[in-house]
């Protein structure tokens, strides 16, 4: 006997699980539902099966691309238009000269098909419908039969007043050629509403064959997870993947469990990892490749393939679809369903019954009370730290390839690429470059470097766009434009829009871009630093506080090549933030922050009768210094929305010390050598000041708060925030790019006063937020 497997439904009640997956391919304890059906066909020696496909057909055809499952030969037929249940079966058959078994690809059962086939032939039936007694008949289509088992009527999901039978129609049919001949070809036609009533009217032989085995119509998410648990608890006669131990657990291959707090039975697929001190309650099902960190609590949960759950998360009776990432301390409650490759941020609360559609990114700290479904919430990629996230969780090779394609779609000239750790981050960098090349744009690969060095190379190569990857457990992507300065908002918006719509530039096979190794360009940076040191430093030594990072190693080689003295009695230098920020220490001055080092360099420029060009959040003490020397401070924006600061940016390119800690260090050392002064004497030229930086959470539009701050004081203002003067200092308030936080930069004569200013404004912001509520 042949079989037709009905696999065309959209499974709308199973969404978001079925948003990108046909219902028969939804997994139960390590394999798709339809494979259990094929196991059943194989067991009963039905060796020829045709899939009647409709929704996302390629997912099924790709999964069974060999056209064979065990002893069952497979074929596939796709509907060009909806044909109904009977019409779909008719369209899947090449001939009508033998009996056909019709079975659903998304209903789990362990029925005795061989017995049903014998029954069908003994009764010489035109149609045999397999039935199952059910407790609540109101949820099913019912079959009314006489004493001989002959069908006398059908009742569709009745109330109890009409429920004269408890035989549910399971949707498993055996159809004779006489029945098949009644189905019109190419027309919409259903079994329950068209074919079976007509057969009854014609007094044809319709029989019901009751089976007492397991049957579950997986129509919604509740029945889906219930069926999975029935398999786990051994209530279904079926073949599972993995071995079942004496406690009832089912384990796949290469399972690593580091916790003692696991209550059987549970399902753990192949290559599953459970961290220490996790609590895994009975009934949990963890599919292949899922990684769970320490101190996670799971109760009655289903996590499909390749999920990732960070430490201290808590999940109860919920479903994670394939590739979902749940970050630390997130809490997911009963009947929540998280769609494919969604990222749930830190400290997120997902309330009971909430569904999140695929590919969403729920930001840290959110409370989800309602379904997150459509695209009304725009995905924002760029924040103050570029595009950042946990490596392998939010930042994956797939995303890097898309970002590369977006960059190549925006910038039609060559794009520079660098990375902080070539050995470990090569997969991400190569994915990014592949995306660029696929748009026909060339990629200049500067290989391993640090960010200030990379910016120098972008400037010297006159590139319009550079992409630097700061690699680590948490990675980030930083864009820079010509002159090595930070990216404009125009470029970021264009890339975000392209990523949101997937409207990437394409090219022919012979027009792909070329990848060029530009690692030799980094030597120019070293030569540039050496050229700045005109003669060896004498009278003082230099000690590098962090000798193990790349900027310190390079700087040490430069000093040694220029025969400068390196000892532990001189000025101590520390390079931070991938070579962008400088910290100093001297026995006579103590620690000197980056902001004070920046002010020192500005002071040197003023003494040499130069104006300075600085980012918008540079200390405002520098403006006071400029007045003393009759010079000016020009500020450019970190992410300008227009060309308002283009001239300032152009001139800022000639002062790379403002964004390069190594050049800043050389500038200070050179001046000390030129003027024959010690570091303390140089520092004495700065007025006393200190800074306190803080971030305050912001809900809604931060512009509303800035507007009120501006109106209640008499502030100066820059385009990226508000400067508010106080009697003993200043505070600069600047929203983050995504508007989730307000950054406060308080400046005063000492740390205590700066903190007092910061505390006062933070309290004022809280009052303003409460007033708005």
XYZ file of C-alpha atoms in Angstrom:
773
model
C 0.000 0.000 0.000
C 1.073 3.551 -0.773
C 0.806 6.417 1.696
C 0.119 10.117 1.232
C 1.470 12.300 4.026
C -0.485 15.528 4.417
C 2.083 18.269 5.055
C 0.653 21.449 3.573
C -0.821 23.336 6.534
C 0.634 26.590 7.835
C 0.291 25.687 11.519
C -0.856 29.180 12.509
C -1.799 28.111 16.038
C 1.741 26.876 16.590
C 3.362 30.221 15.832
C 5.992 31.498 16.445
C 7.348 27.919 16.308
C 6.092 27.564 12.724
C 6.913 31.055 11.443
C 9.856 29.641 9.503
C 9.105 25.928 9.828
C 6.306 23.688 8.466
C 4.460 21.956 11.296
C 5.631 18.403 10.401
C 9.229 19.560 10.898
C 8.669 20.730 14.480
C 10.923 18.610 16.674
C 9.876 16.278 19.472
C 12.683 14.849 21.613
C 15.371 15.261 19.000
C 13.661 14.663 15.661
C 10.814 16.111 13.558
C 7.239 14.934 14.094
C 7.083 13.528 10.577
C 9.996 11.168 11.214
C 7.911 9.424 13.874
C 5.194 9.005 11.227
C 7.737 7.593 8.769
C 8.961 5.224 11.489
C 5.375 4.007 11.808
C 5.059 3.485 8.059
C 8.369 1.632 8.014
C 7.269 -0.586 10.903
C 4.127 -1.599 9.006
C 5.990 -2.210 5.733
C 4.503 0.692 3.804
C 7.387 1.341 1.492
C 6.153 4.168 -0.740
C 5.094 7.597 0.605
C 4.287 10.870 -1.139
C 4.334 14.202 0.672
C 1.544 16.631 -0.242
C 3.316 19.933 0.372
C 2.101 23.499 0.655
C 3.663 25.763 3.313
C 7.486 26.109 3.174
C 7.883 22.949 1.079
C 11.634 23.268 0.596
C 12.301 22.755 4.312
C 10.878 19.229 3.993
C 12.398 18.404 0.599
C 15.837 19.566 1.757
C 15.577 17.474 4.933
C 14.767 14.338 2.900
C 16.914 15.198 -0.116
C 18.001 11.554 -0.502
C 14.364 10.601 -1.258
C 14.497 7.729 1.179
C 13.798 7.170 4.873
C 14.834 3.715 6.059
C 12.846 1.372 3.760
C 10.324 4.061 2.762
C 10.785 5.586 -0.680
C 9.773 9.261 -0.665
C 8.375 11.552 -3.343
C 7.082 15.137 -3.112
C 4.251 17.072 -4.724
C 3.750 20.809 -4.206
C 0.352 22.447 -4.567
C 0.301 25.444 -6.901
C -2.987 26.514 -5.318
C -4.942 25.292 -2.266
C -6.811 22.116 -3.201
C -8.306 21.137 0.163
C -7.647 17.880 1.966
C -9.094 15.495 -0.636
C -7.916 17.568 -3.587
C -4.390 17.569 -2.164
C -4.394 13.759 -1.936
C -5.738 13.456 -5.484
C -2.990 15.741 -6.751
C -0.310 13.665 -5.022
C -1.307 10.451 -6.814
C -0.168 9.420 -10.275
C -2.577 6.487 -10.450
C -5.830 5.532 -8.744
C -5.693 1.750 -9.130
C -4.844 0.703 -5.561
C -5.670 1.481 -1.949
C -3.994 4.521 -0.359
C -3.291 5.319 3.273
C -3.692 9.004 4.098
C -1.972 10.197 7.277
C -1.186 13.600 8.724
C 2.443 14.659 8.961
C 1.800 16.616 12.152
C -0.200 14.205 14.332
C 1.660 11.818 16.610
C 0.381 8.254 16.887
C 1.472 4.645 17.351
C -1.603 2.992 15.767
C -1.546 -0.548 14.451
C -1.756 0.308 10.756
C -1.440 -3.312 9.682
C -4.581 -4.208 11.651
C -6.427 -1.257 10.113
C -5.451 -2.332 6.602
C -6.680 -5.885 7.264
C -9.946 -4.440 8.643
C -10.369 -2.304 5.515
C -9.938 -5.274 3.192
C -12.096 -7.621 5.240
C -14.951 -5.104 5.195
C -14.388 -4.378 1.491
C -14.684 -0.749 2.491
C -14.621 2.207 0.134
C -13.209 4.267 3.020
C -11.903 3.282 6.436
C -11.442 6.041 9.010
C -9.245 5.317 12.025
C -10.931 6.573 15.185
C -9.937 7.093 18.790
C -12.136 7.501 21.871
C -11.617 10.940 23.454
C -12.555 12.370 26.849
C -13.840 15.743 25.588
C -15.563 15.228 22.220
C -16.243 18.950 21.765
C -12.713 19.572 20.433
C -12.844 17.052 17.585
C -14.661 16.000 14.469
C -16.715 12.967 15.546
C -17.728 9.820 13.679
C -21.094 8.172 14.427
C -21.183 4.412 13.746
C -23.639 1.537 13.931
C -23.104 -1.781 15.690
C -21.107 -3.188 12.766
C -18.732 -0.207 12.730
C -20.287 1.289 9.609
C -20.278 5.090 9.569
C -23.737 6.671 9.612
C -22.808 10.310 10.172
C -20.267 12.992 11.008
C -20.450 15.708 13.667
C -17.910 18.554 13.636
C -16.808 19.808 17.095
C -20.261 19.669 18.714
C -21.533 20.765 22.094
C -22.273 18.009 24.602
C -25.944 18.102 23.525
C -24.933 16.828 20.062
C -22.066 14.597 21.130
C -23.822 11.259 20.586
C -20.456 9.517 20.164
C -16.910 9.803 21.516
C -15.172 8.453 18.401
C -12.817 11.172 17.117
C -11.830 11.297 13.466
C -8.025 11.056 13.595
C -7.555 12.121 9.977
C -5.984 8.767 9.114
C -7.862 7.223 6.194
C -7.592 4.183 3.963
C -9.109 5.043 0.579
C -10.083 2.547 -2.099
C -9.897 3.349 -5.831
C -13.689 3.755 -5.886
C -13.328 6.605 -3.406
C -10.357 8.204 -5.114
C -12.216 8.300 -8.433
C -14.823 10.615 -6.887
C -12.273 13.373 -6.138
C -12.167 15.957 -8.943
C -8.700 16.646 -10.279
C -7.286 20.157 -9.850
C -10.257 21.474 -7.869
C -10.611 22.363 -4.207
C -12.276 19.436 -2.451
C -12.379 18.370 1.211
C -12.917 15.014 2.837
C -15.210 16.099 5.668
C -17.373 18.660 3.872
C -17.450 17.297 0.321
C -16.330 13.719 -0.246
C -17.551 11.822 2.809
C -21.071 13.361 2.874
C -21.453 12.533 -0.818
C -20.336 8.952 -0.216
C -22.823 8.598 2.643
C -25.563 9.953 0.426
C -24.631 7.389 -2.232
C -24.755 4.634 0.412
C -21.114 3.657 -0.141
C -19.247 1.548 2.375
C -17.620 3.848 4.994
C -16.265 2.122 8.089
C -14.625 3.252 11.332
C -11.726 1.253 12.762
C -11.160 2.059 16.419
C -7.567 2.023 17.727
C -6.691 2.200 21.415
C -3.112 3.324 20.883
C -1.644 6.809 21.362
C -2.841 9.675 19.185
C -2.281 13.402 19.564
C -3.437 16.038 17.110
C -0.696 18.651 17.537
C -2.864 21.656 16.828
C -1.506 24.185 19.293
C 1.488 24.852 21.496
C -0.069 23.161 24.502
C -0.588 19.871 22.645
C 2.903 20.204 21.129
C 4.735 20.348 24.442
C 2.306 17.802 25.933
C 3.103 15.332 23.161
C 6.834 15.820 23.692
C 6.420 15.012 27.369
C 4.355 11.919 26.518
C 7.286 10.664 24.433
C 9.716 11.459 27.244
C 7.585 9.696 29.864
C 7.241 6.592 27.658
C 3.526 6.958 26.942
C 4.078 6.532 23.201
C 5.429 3.442 21.484
C 8.045 5.060 19.272
C 11.713 5.058 18.402
C 13.580 7.944 20.038
C 17.070 9.221 19.289
C 19.496 8.494 22.113
C 19.602 5.945 24.901
C 17.077 5.693 27.724
C 18.656 4.957 31.117
C 17.163 3.226 34.141
C 15.794 6.552 35.470
C 13.891 7.231 32.260
C 16.247 9.933 30.996
C 17.015 9.998 27.269
C 20.561 11.079 26.436
C 22.141 11.694 23.039
C 25.846 11.459 22.266
C 28.539 13.607 23.858
C 26.397 15.001 26.680
C 28.187 16.932 29.447
C 26.377 17.418 32.753
C 28.195 19.239 35.578
C 25.288 19.525 37.990
C 23.934 17.197 40.669
C 20.506 18.848 40.644
C 18.731 17.096 37.778
C 15.416 15.311 38.387
C 14.494 12.514 35.923
C 13.169 12.058 33.410
C 14.755 14.645 31.105
C 15.717 14.612 27.442
C 19.241 15.802 26.582
C 20.163 15.688 22.891
C 23.607 15.228 21.406
C 26.340 17.725 22.304
C 24.283 19.289 25.084
C 26.227 20.964 27.882
C 24.788 21.649 31.358
C 26.895 23.869 33.653
C 27.552 23.493 37.360
C 24.854 24.153 39.960
C 22.073 24.169 37.372
C 18.654 22.923 38.499
C 16.954 20.860 35.788
C 13.494 19.638 36.801
C 11.684 16.578 35.458
C 10.073 16.984 32.042
C 12.709 19.305 30.547
C 13.696 18.606 26.939
C 16.986 20.064 25.717
C 17.715 19.513 22.029
C 21.021 19.028 20.197
C 23.846 21.519 20.592
C 22.259 23.563 23.378
C 24.673 25.106 25.880
C 23.481 26.006 29.385
C 25.813 27.931 31.694
C 26.019 27.647 35.475
C 23.241 28.264 38.008
C 20.407 28.153 35.458
C 16.966 26.967 36.628
C 14.788 25.058 34.131
C 11.364 23.702 34.990
C 9.239 21.923 32.388
C 10.970 23.702 29.498
C 11.621 22.745 25.906
C 14.742 24.184 24.254
C 15.267 23.251 20.613
C 18.592 22.950 18.784
C 21.565 25.220 19.420
C 20.047 27.390 22.117
C 22.263 29.216 24.589
C 21.243 30.080 28.144
C 23.547 32.259 30.224
C 24.206 31.963 33.932
C 21.478 32.536 36.538
C 18.596 32.588 34.043
C 15.294 31.072 35.150
C 12.812 29.433 32.744
C 9.504 27.772 33.594
C 7.220 25.802 31.246
C 8.259 27.716 28.142
C 9.514 26.915 24.636
C 12.740 28.176 23.081
C 12.837 27.696 19.318
C 16.024 26.935 17.422
C 19.031 29.164 18.073
C 17.469 31.281 20.841
C 19.864 32.999 23.241
C 18.785 33.854 26.783
C 21.194 36.118 28.643
C 22.013 36.150 32.333
C 19.311 36.602 34.981
C 16.490 36.654 32.433
C 13.187 35.137 33.610
C 10.705 33.400 31.295
C 7.368 32.200 32.624
C 4.620 29.692 31.767
C 3.614 29.217 28.119
C 6.039 31.845 26.823
C 7.381 30.951 23.368
C 10.529 32.543 21.950
C 10.962 32.435 18.157
C 13.982 31.262 16.192
C 17.309 33.058 16.785
C 15.793 35.655 19.075
C 18.043 37.152 21.749
C 16.525 37.727 25.200
C 18.650 40.342 26.997
C 19.929 40.403 30.563
C 17.348 40.786 33.332
C 14.480 40.553 30.845
C 11.134 39.330 32.221
C 8.869 37.529 29.748
C 5.428 37.207 31.315
C 3.204 34.086 31.020
C 1.778 33.399 27.568
C 3.880 36.018 25.773
C 5.122 35.025 22.321
C 8.151 36.575 20.631
C 8.404 36.159 16.859
C 11.717 35.040 15.234
C 14.871 37.131 14.910
C 13.941 39.714 17.529
C 16.399 41.271 19.964
C 14.859 42.077 23.347
C 17.107 44.607 25.010
C 18.400 44.260 28.564
C 15.996 44.906 31.431
C 12.764 44.888 29.403
C 9.455 43.597 30.754
C 7.425 41.875 28.024
C 3.710 41.893 28.798
C 2.464 41.460 25.227
C 3.456 39.524 22.130
C 6.402 40.905 20.177
C 5.394 40.109 16.642
C 5.654 42.688 13.895
C 8.388 45.037 12.780
C 6.940 48.083 14.551
C 9.865 47.928 16.933
C 12.784 48.816 14.705
C 15.989 46.894 15.220
C 18.723 49.359 16.135
C 22.189 48.031 15.518
C 24.482 50.929 16.399
C 24.939 52.281 19.893
C 27.789 54.246 21.477
C 30.001 51.147 21.402
C 29.185 50.419 17.781
C 27.465 47.095 17.175
C 28.203 45.071 20.281
C 27.086 41.888 21.981
C 28.115 38.503 23.298
C 30.289 36.635 20.828
C 28.500 33.640 19.376
C 25.207 34.766 20.930
C 24.330 38.132 19.417
C 27.422 38.558 17.250
C 27.598 35.489 15.024
C 29.354 34.843 11.696
C 25.936 35.066 10.009
C 25.385 38.577 11.356
C 28.932 39.640 10.452
C 28.367 38.490 6.869
C 25.176 40.593 6.710
C 26.975 43.610 8.168
C 29.673 43.194 5.528
C 27.020 43.062 2.817
C 25.356 46.180 4.227
C 28.692 48.033 4.333
C 29.444 47.037 0.741
C 25.979 48.192 -0.298
C 26.612 51.639 1.243
C 30.267 52.203 0.327
C 31.167 51.462 -3.284
C 34.913 51.989 -2.807
C 37.349 49.722 -0.938
C 36.624 49.082 2.737
C 39.325 48.533 5.361
C 38.939 45.745 7.960
C 40.970 45.135 11.122
C 40.615 42.994 14.228
C 42.090 43.014 17.723
C 42.601 39.221 17.896
C 43.282 37.510 14.566
C 43.858 34.055 16.024
C 40.533 33.683 17.829
C 38.349 36.060 15.841
C 39.233 34.969 12.302
C 35.801 33.395 11.714
C 34.029 36.692 12.384
C 36.470 38.779 10.380
C 36.379 36.386 7.417
C 32.569 36.385 7.472
C 32.564 40.198 7.451
C 35.014 40.358 4.541
C 33.050 37.709 2.595
C 29.949 39.870 2.926
C 31.844 42.899 1.581
C 33.285 40.954 -1.367
C 29.853 39.579 -2.294
C 28.729 43.134 -3.156
C 31.588 43.656 -5.614
C 33.532 45.922 -3.251
C 37.215 45.309 -2.485
C 38.328 44.654 1.093
C 41.680 45.772 2.536
C 42.594 43.335 5.301
C 44.851 44.987 7.899
C 44.706 41.781 9.980
C 45.494 42.007 13.718
C 45.970 45.534 15.005
C 44.599 47.903 17.614
C 41.956 50.497 16.905
C 44.014 53.688 16.942
C 46.557 52.012 14.655
C 43.731 50.921 12.365
C 42.347 54.470 12.226
C 45.796 55.738 11.207
C 45.902 53.224 8.338
C 42.391 54.155 7.174
C 43.481 57.802 7.105
C 46.707 57.157 5.198
C 44.928 54.941 2.649
C 42.248 57.636 2.106
C 39.514 55.039 2.668
C 35.920 56.209 2.919
C 35.012 53.473 5.413
C 36.841 51.258 7.875
C 35.437 48.482 10.086
C 37.309 47.444 13.229
C 36.387 44.342 15.243
C 37.160 44.418 18.949
C 37.136 40.691 19.677
C 36.523 38.970 23.001
C 33.826 37.268 25.046
C 31.841 40.421 24.282
C 32.783 41.774 20.864
C 31.985 44.971 19.023
C 32.182 46.508 15.560
C 33.351 50.109 15.228
C 33.053 52.133 12.034
C 35.372 54.923 11.062
C 35.356 57.177 8.030
C 37.955 59.225 6.203
C 40.679 60.671 8.429
C 40.070 57.784 10.850
C 37.299 59.649 12.703
C 34.114 58.050 14.005
C 31.334 57.252 11.558
C 28.524 59.600 10.602
C 24.907 58.852 11.420
C 24.075 58.871 7.702
C 26.222 55.776 7.118
C 24.843 54.007 10.205
C 21.231 54.700 9.188
C 21.809 53.472 5.648
C 23.351 50.255 6.961
C 20.539 49.729 9.498
C 17.885 50.214 6.812
C 19.617 47.773 4.479
C 19.952 45.208 7.265
C 16.278 45.607 8.224
C 15.059 45.092 4.648
C 17.820 42.680 3.521
C 18.190 44.821 0.405
C 21.830 44.037 -0.180
C 23.719 44.956 -3.312
C 24.396 41.943 -5.537
C 26.922 41.315 -8.257
C 27.689 38.761 -10.966
C 29.926 35.786 -10.300
C 32.810 37.492 -12.131
C 32.355 40.842 -10.343
C 33.069 39.814 -6.749
C 35.452 42.088 -4.872
C 39.092 41.242 -4.164
C 40.675 40.797 -0.752
C 44.078 42.455 -0.338
C 46.492 41.822 2.525
C 47.392 45.277 3.847
C 49.075 44.188 7.087
C 52.327 45.784 5.885
C 50.659 49.199 6.150
C 50.871 48.927 9.936
C 54.618 49.417 9.670
C 53.959 53.002 8.533
C 52.344 53.629 11.903
C 55.515 52.509 13.669
C 57.631 54.649 11.345
C 55.363 57.629 12.050
C 55.780 57.241 15.829
C 59.542 56.882 15.488
C 59.703 59.965 13.300
C 57.972 61.965 16.035
C 60.798 61.141 18.468
C 63.550 63.337 17.058
C 66.158 62.329 19.635
C 66.313 59.896 22.566
C 64.660 61.041 25.772
C 67.213 61.833 28.449
C 66.757 63.000 31.980
C 63.743 60.762 32.548
C 62.700 57.186 31.956
C 59.452 55.574 30.830
C 57.711 52.479 32.200
C 54.829 50.734 30.437
C 52.232 49.615 33.003
C 50.458 47.150 30.689
C 53.294 45.570 28.649
C 51.201 42.624 27.420
C 48.719 44.412 25.176
C 49.440 45.227 21.537
C 49.780 49.028 21.903
C 52.288 48.656 24.765
C 54.380 46.096 22.896
C 54.580 48.315 19.831
C 55.355 51.424 21.906
C 58.130 49.585 23.732
C 59.726 48.619 20.399
C 59.532 52.246 19.254
C 61.244 53.502 22.438
C 63.925 50.834 22.233
C 64.606 51.591 18.580
C 65.003 55.271 19.422
C 67.260 54.289 22.340
C 64.966 55.819 24.978
C 65.449 54.716 28.571
C 62.837 52.319 29.992
C 62.900 51.897 33.766
C 60.588 51.794 36.770
C 61.575 55.193 38.132
C 60.139 57.361 35.401
C 56.758 58.230 33.989
C 54.430 55.229 33.912
C 52.237 54.890 30.835
C 49.128 52.754 30.308
C 47.315 52.336 26.990
C 43.643 51.394 27.223
C 40.571 51.031 25.030
C 42.505 49.518 22.090
C 45.044 52.334 22.025
C 42.515 55.169 22.196
C 42.906 56.268 25.815
C 46.031 57.131 27.805
C 46.540 56.992 31.562
C 49.698 58.177 33.310
C 51.267 57.817 36.718
C 54.146 59.678 38.297
C 55.349 59.539 41.869
C 55.002 63.310 42.287
C 51.551 63.654 40.710
C 49.814 60.320 41.274
C 47.475 58.955 38.614
C 46.589 61.180 35.686
C 43.325 60.349 33.906
C 42.771 60.318 30.166
C 40.853 63.596 30.434
C 43.823 65.297 32.113
C 46.236 63.817 29.549
C 43.988 65.222 26.812
C 44.027 68.620 28.517
C 47.852 68.426 28.720
C 48.108 67.932 24.960
C 45.687 70.801 24.356
C 47.800 72.992 26.670
C 50.895 72.148 24.611
C 49.057 73.159 21.433
C 47.944 76.456 23.013
C 51.501 77.216 24.070
C 52.552 76.612 20.473
C 49.800 79.028 19.348
C 47.495 76.437 17.803
C 43.754 75.952 18.113
C 42.504 72.440 18.985
C 39.803 70.189 17.516
C 38.240 67.790 20.007
C 35.219 65.482 20.382
C 32.102 66.972 21.934
C 32.567 65.330 25.350
C 36.126 66.584 25.924
C 36.578 68.409 29.307
C 35.381 72.020 29.303
C 38.405 73.063 31.349
C 40.167 73.031 27.978
C 37.975 75.945 26.854
C 39.088 77.920 29.911
C 42.718 77.122 29.073
C 42.171 78.289 25.502
C 40.971 81.683 26.714
C 44.149 82.128 28.751
C 46.230 81.689 25.580
C 43.809 83.518 23.256
C 43.122 80.308 21.353
C 39.917 78.407 20.544
C 38.489 74.929 21.015
C 36.424 73.510 18.140
C 34.318 70.435 18.860
C 33.222 67.809 16.359
C 30.383 65.360 16.913
C 30.947 61.681 17.631
C 28.158 60.728 15.216
C 27.011 63.760 13.191
C 23.617 63.501 11.493
C 24.614 66.009 8.828
C 27.673 67.815 7.529
C 27.525 70.543 10.180
C 30.994 69.706 11.537
C 32.688 68.540 8.323
C 35.231 71.397 8.328
C 36.112 70.800 11.993
C 36.515 67.095 11.292
C 38.811 67.827 8.393
C 41.059 69.929 10.610
C 40.844 67.395 13.457
C 42.577 64.894 11.173
C 45.771 66.913 11.613
C 45.630 66.377 15.400
C 45.498 62.576 15.766
C 46.658 62.770 19.402
C 43.050 63.519 20.413
C 42.027 59.926 19.512
C 45.344 58.040 19.623
C 46.924 57.346 23.013
C 50.350 56.433 21.588
C 50.636 59.670 19.641
C 49.389 61.504 22.728
C 52.161 59.911 24.836
C 54.844 60.854 22.303
C 53.518 64.412 22.173
C 53.815 64.787 25.970
C 57.270 63.156 26.108
C 58.505 65.280 23.196
C 57.410 68.468 24.914
C 59.078 67.470 28.161
C 62.297 66.813 26.211
C 62.042 70.029 24.209
C 61.368 72.255 27.223
C 63.662 70.306 29.581
C 60.951 70.050 32.202
C 59.707 67.236 34.402
C 56.243 65.768 34.344
C 55.173 67.503 37.563
C 56.227 70.855 36.189
C 54.179 70.198 33.058
C 51.159 69.188 35.141
C 51.455 72.379 37.199
C 50.368 74.276 34.086
C 46.914 72.691 34.343
C 44.294 74.133 36.707
C 42.943 71.645 39.235
C 39.962 69.687 37.909
C 38.445 66.252 38.135
C 35.625 64.428 36.354
C 32.886 61.991 37.303
C 31.122 60.054 34.541
C 27.842 58.238 35.048
C 24.989 56.662 33.076
C 21.325 57.126 33.996
C 18.581 54.905 32.480
C 16.175 56.766 30.227
C 12.700 55.685 29.104
C 11.057 57.260 26.097
C 12.448 60.262 24.242
C 15.569 61.645 25.997
C 15.042 64.920 24.144
C 12.166 65.719 26.500
C 14.496 65.622 29.491
C 17.259 67.586 27.733
C 14.684 70.203 26.764
C 13.659 70.696 30.388
C 17.251 70.784 31.582
C 18.018 73.422 29.020
C 15.041 75.582 29.949
C 15.623 75.483 33.720
C 19.246 76.553 33.535
C 21.109 78.976 31.307
C 23.272 76.391 29.582
C 25.530 76.459 26.647
C 24.612 73.784 24.144
C 26.323 71.494 21.669
C 24.551 69.381 19.089
C 25.095 66.073 20.909
C 23.884 67.155 24.324
C 23.510 69.983 26.841
C 26.227 71.729 28.830
C 24.954 72.989 32.173
C 27.186 75.358 34.157
C 27.229 75.229 37.951
C 28.857 77.585 40.462
C 31.749 75.171 40.979
C 31.866 73.350 37.640
C 30.064 72.042 34.572
C 28.082 68.985 33.591
C 27.650 67.722 30.064
C 24.531 65.581 29.470
C 24.520 63.435 26.351
C 22.019 60.706 25.343
C 23.304 57.393 24.033
C 22.639 56.763 20.338
C 19.710 54.452 21.039
C 18.395 56.760 23.754
C 18.270 54.129 26.506
C 20.639 56.049 28.777
C 21.771 59.577 29.547
C 25.514 60.015 29.981
C 26.590 62.556 32.579
C 30.092 64.089 32.461
C 30.544 66.256 35.573
C 33.620 68.474 35.913
C 34.766 70.423 38.985
C 37.925 71.433 40.846
C 37.997 68.159 42.778
C 36.403 64.734 42.699
C 34.019 65.398 45.593
C 32.563 68.496 43.944
C 32.216 66.714 40.594
C 30.404 63.827 42.281
C 28.122 66.281 44.101
C 27.184 67.928 40.784
C 26.554 64.520 39.222
C 24.433 63.329 42.167
C 22.339 66.492 42.097
C 21.596 66.313 38.394
C 20.822 62.599 38.560
C 18.206 63.277 41.215
C 16.760 66.096 39.133
C 16.491 63.779 36.111
C 14.655 61.211 38.232
C 12.178 63.873 39.365
C 11.615 64.964 35.770
C 10.926 61.364 34.734
C 8.447 60.901 37.592
C 6.681 64.133 36.646
C 6.328 62.930 33.039
C 4.784 59.673 34.232
